[in-house]
Amino acid sequence: MDIIDLIKSRRSIRRFSQEKLDRNLLIEFVEAARCAPAGANIQSLEYIIVDEPQICEKLFACLAWAGHVKPKRNPAPGQRPVAYIVVLADMDIKKNAAVDAAAAIENILLAAAGKGVGSCWLGLIDREKISQILNIAPKYYVDSVVALGKPAEKPVMEDAKTEDTKYYLDEKDVLHVPKRPLKNILHFNRFNGK
Ligand SMILES: Cc1cc2nc3c(=O)[nH]c(=O)nc-3n(C[C@H](O)[C@H](O)[C@H](O)COP(=O)(O)O)c2cc1C
């Protein structure tokens, strides 16, 4: 698929089929993250692939899903992610690596989408509990968790009709994701104040 079509069609997925993901595929996603840009090329990020069902279950308890439609996109048993990539930042290397992590995570999301794998970036997470469960040393900041699995829902993107960009569910339980229209956010050569 053309890269721009891939970017446009990627959506956060919160319902997953229970088909296992090949470990090598997960490693490829981390390889994509490793290639991301980093400020001054100072690379402080590390990754934990979690694909053991028992650890997945423990990790799931540390996550919060789709606050705007709570609890309707909280994955039920049988819909939960089958793997995760936990993104860590070594604070001895860089104090705040949030922007680097964002670039790396977007690479993971797009790499996954390119392979037909659904993903959800999770930032509202219980960092302390995750560090305990995964035995993470204190110098690492748990930046984010990326949930992964084959998609079992098809959210749709649309142009936001108002300033309200909250995602919502329709009567068929399809998740709609409004994005601000291009005409509202794009300027040429100078800022055209409105
Ligand atoms: C920094 C960041 C943190 C996020 N944290 C969560 C989260 O904790 N739980 C969740 O369900 N979705 C989370 N998301 C996913 C967003 O809700 C989602 O990207 C947004 O609704 C737009 O949908 P889209 O990804 O399909 O374009 C997060 C996204 C970002 C960029």
PDB file of N, CA and C and ligand atoms in Angstrom, residues 10-12 14 64-67 120-125 167 177 179, ligand 1:
ATOM      1  N   ARG A  10      -4.636   3.791   8.971  1.00  0.00           N
ATOM      2  CA  ARG A  10      -4.329   3.279  10.318  1.00  0.00           C
ATOM      3  C   ARG A  10      -5.276   3.890  11.353  1.00  0.00           C
ATOM      4  N   ARG A  11      -5.890   3.061  12.141  1.00  0.00           N
ATOM      5  CA  ARG A  11      -6.737   3.547  13.237  1.00  0.00           C
ATOM      6  C   ARG A  11      -6.352   2.806  14.506  1.00  0.00           C
ATOM      7  N   SER A  12      -6.593   3.423  15.633  1.00  0.00           N
ATOM      8  CA  SER A  12      -6.394   2.718  16.900  1.00  0.00           C
ATOM      9  C   SER A  12      -7.428   1.606  17.004  1.00  0.00           C
ATOM     10  N   ARG A  14      -9.121  -1.483  19.309  1.00  0.00           N
ATOM     11  CA  ARG A  14      -9.318  -1.864  20.709  1.00  0.00           C
ATOM     12  C   ARG A  14     -10.103  -3.166  20.853  1.00  0.00           C
ATOM     13  N   ALA A  64      -5.764   1.697  30.442  1.00  0.00           N
ATOM     14  CA  ALA A  64      -7.099   2.321  30.408  1.00  0.00           C
ATOM     15  C   ALA A  64      -7.472   2.533  28.940  1.00  0.00           C
ATOM     16  N   TRP A  65      -8.702   2.201  28.604  1.00  0.00           N
ATOM     17  CA  TRP A  65      -9.098   2.174  27.194  1.00  0.00           C
ATOM     18  C   TRP A  65     -10.183   3.195  26.876  1.00  0.00           C
ATOM     19  N   ALA A  66      -9.974   3.938  25.788  1.00  0.00           N
ATOM     20  CA  ALA A  66     -10.995   4.765  25.137  1.00  0.00           C
ATOM     21  C   ALA A  66     -11.916   5.500  26.114  1.00  0.00           C
ATOM     22  N   GLY A  67     -11.324   6.450  26.841  1.00  0.00           N
ATOM     23  CA  GLY A  67     -12.057   7.198  27.857  1.00  0.00           C
ATOM     24  C   GLY A  67     -13.344   7.844  27.359  1.00  0.00           C
ATOM     25  N   CYS A 120      -2.910  -0.199  19.371  1.00  0.00           N
ATOM     26  CA  CYS A 120      -3.390   0.976  20.107  1.00  0.00           C
ATOM     27  C   CYS A 120      -2.252   1.477  20.991  1.00  0.00           C
ATOM     28  N   TRP A 121      -1.962   2.747  20.861  1.00  0.00           N
ATOM     29  CA  TRP A 121      -0.948   3.421  21.683  1.00  0.00           C
ATOM     30  C   TRP A 121      -1.609   3.744  23.017  1.00  0.00           C
ATOM     31  N   LEU A 122      -1.022   3.277  24.092  1.00  0.00           N
ATOM     32  CA  LEU A 122      -1.611   3.506  25.415  1.00  0.00           C
ATOM     33  C   LEU A 122      -0.656   4.329  26.276  1.00  0.00           C
ATOM     34  N   GLY A 123      -1.147   5.509  26.663  1.00  0.00           N
ATOM     35  CA  GLY A 123      -0.328   6.400  27.477  1.00  0.00           C
ATOM     36  C   GLY A 123      -0.878   6.571  28.879  1.00  0.00           C
ATOM     37  N   LEU A 124      -2.148   6.220  29.032  1.00  0.00           N
ATOM     38  CA  LEU A 124      -2.777   6.300  30.355  1.00  0.00           C
ATOM     39  C   LEU A 124      -2.581   4.945  31.020  1.00  0.00           C
ATOM     40  N   ILE A 125      -1.427   4.796  31.665  1.00  0.00           N
ATOM     41  CA  ILE A 125      -0.997   3.470  32.127  1.00  0.00           C
ATOM     42  C   ILE A 125      -0.499   3.572  33.569  1.00  0.00           C
ATOM     43  N   TYR A 167     -13.981  10.980  19.778  1.00  0.00           N
ATOM     44  CA  TYR A 167     -14.435   9.812  19.014  1.00  0.00           C
ATOM     45  C   TYR A 167     -15.733   9.309  19.643  1.00  0.00           C
ATOM     46  N   VAL A 177     -13.826   8.400  14.253  1.00  0.00           N
ATOM     47  CA  VAL A 177     -12.712   9.213  14.742  1.00  0.00           C
ATOM     48  C   VAL A 177     -12.653  10.512  13.935  1.00  0.00           C
ATOM     49  N   LYS A 179     -11.320  13.931  12.624  1.00  0.00           N
ATOM     50  CA  LYS A 179     -10.049  14.675  12.540  1.00  0.00           C
ATOM     51  C   LYS A 179     -10.367  16.081  12.049  1.00  0.00           C
TER      52      LYS A 179
HETATM   53  C1  LIG B   1       0.078   9.966  23.489  1.00  0.00           C
HETATM   54  C2  LIG B   1      -1.122   9.082  23.250  1.00  0.00           C
HETATM   55  C3  LIG B   1      -1.668   8.397  24.311  1.00  0.00           C
HETATM   56  C4  LIG B   1      -2.785   7.564  24.100  1.00  0.00           C
HETATM   57  N1  LIG B   1      -3.269   6.853  25.164  1.00  0.00           N
HETATM   58  C5  LIG B   1      -4.359   6.084  24.994  1.00  0.00           C
HETATM   59  C6  LIG B   1      -4.855   5.322  26.093  1.00  0.00           C
HETATM   60  O1  LIG B   1      -4.320   5.333  27.205  1.00  0.00           O
HETATM   61  N2  LIG B   1      -5.946   4.544  25.871  1.00  0.00           N
HETATM   62  C7  LIG B   1      -6.562   4.470  24.641  1.00  0.00           C
HETATM   63  O2  LIG B   1      -7.551   3.738  24.507  1.00  0.00           O
HETATM   64  N3  LIG B   1      -6.101   5.161  23.571  1.00  0.00           N
HETATM   65  C8  LIG B   1      -5.010   5.968  23.724  1.00  0.00           C
HETATM   66  N4  LIG B   1      -4.503   6.659  22.647  1.00  0.00           N
HETATM   67  C9  LIG B   1      -5.129   6.523  21.309  1.00  0.00           C
HETATM   68  C10 LIG B   1      -5.955   7.756  20.965  1.00  0.00           C
HETATM   69  O3  LIG B   1      -7.161   7.749  21.679  1.00  0.00           O
HETATM   70  C11 LIG B   1      -6.213   7.746  19.440  1.00  0.00           C
HETATM   71  O4  LIG B   1      -4.988   7.889  18.766  1.00  0.00           O
HETATM   72  C12 LIG B   1      -7.154   8.865  19.021  1.00  0.00           C
HETATM   73  O5  LIG B   1      -8.450   8.640  19.533  1.00  0.00           O
HETATM   74  C13 LIG B   1      -7.259   8.978  17.500  1.00  0.00           C
HETATM   75  O6  LIG B   1      -7.618   7.757  16.918  1.00  0.00           O
HETATM   76  P1  LIG B   1      -6.737   7.102  15.773  1.00  0.00           P
HETATM   77  O7  LIG B   1      -5.460   6.624  16.426  1.00  0.00           O
HETATM   78  O8  LIG B   1      -7.573   5.977  15.250  1.00  0.00           O
HETATM   79  O9  LIG B   1      -6.455   8.151  14.744  1.00  0.00           O
HETATM   80  C14 LIG B   1      -3.373   7.458  22.812  1.00  0.00           C
HETATM   81  C15 LIG B   1      -2.789   8.144  21.737  1.00  0.00           C
HETATM   82  C16 LIG B   1      -1.675   8.934  21.946  1.00  0.00           C
HETATM   83  C17 LIG B   1      -1.043   9.651  20.774  1.00  0.00           C
END
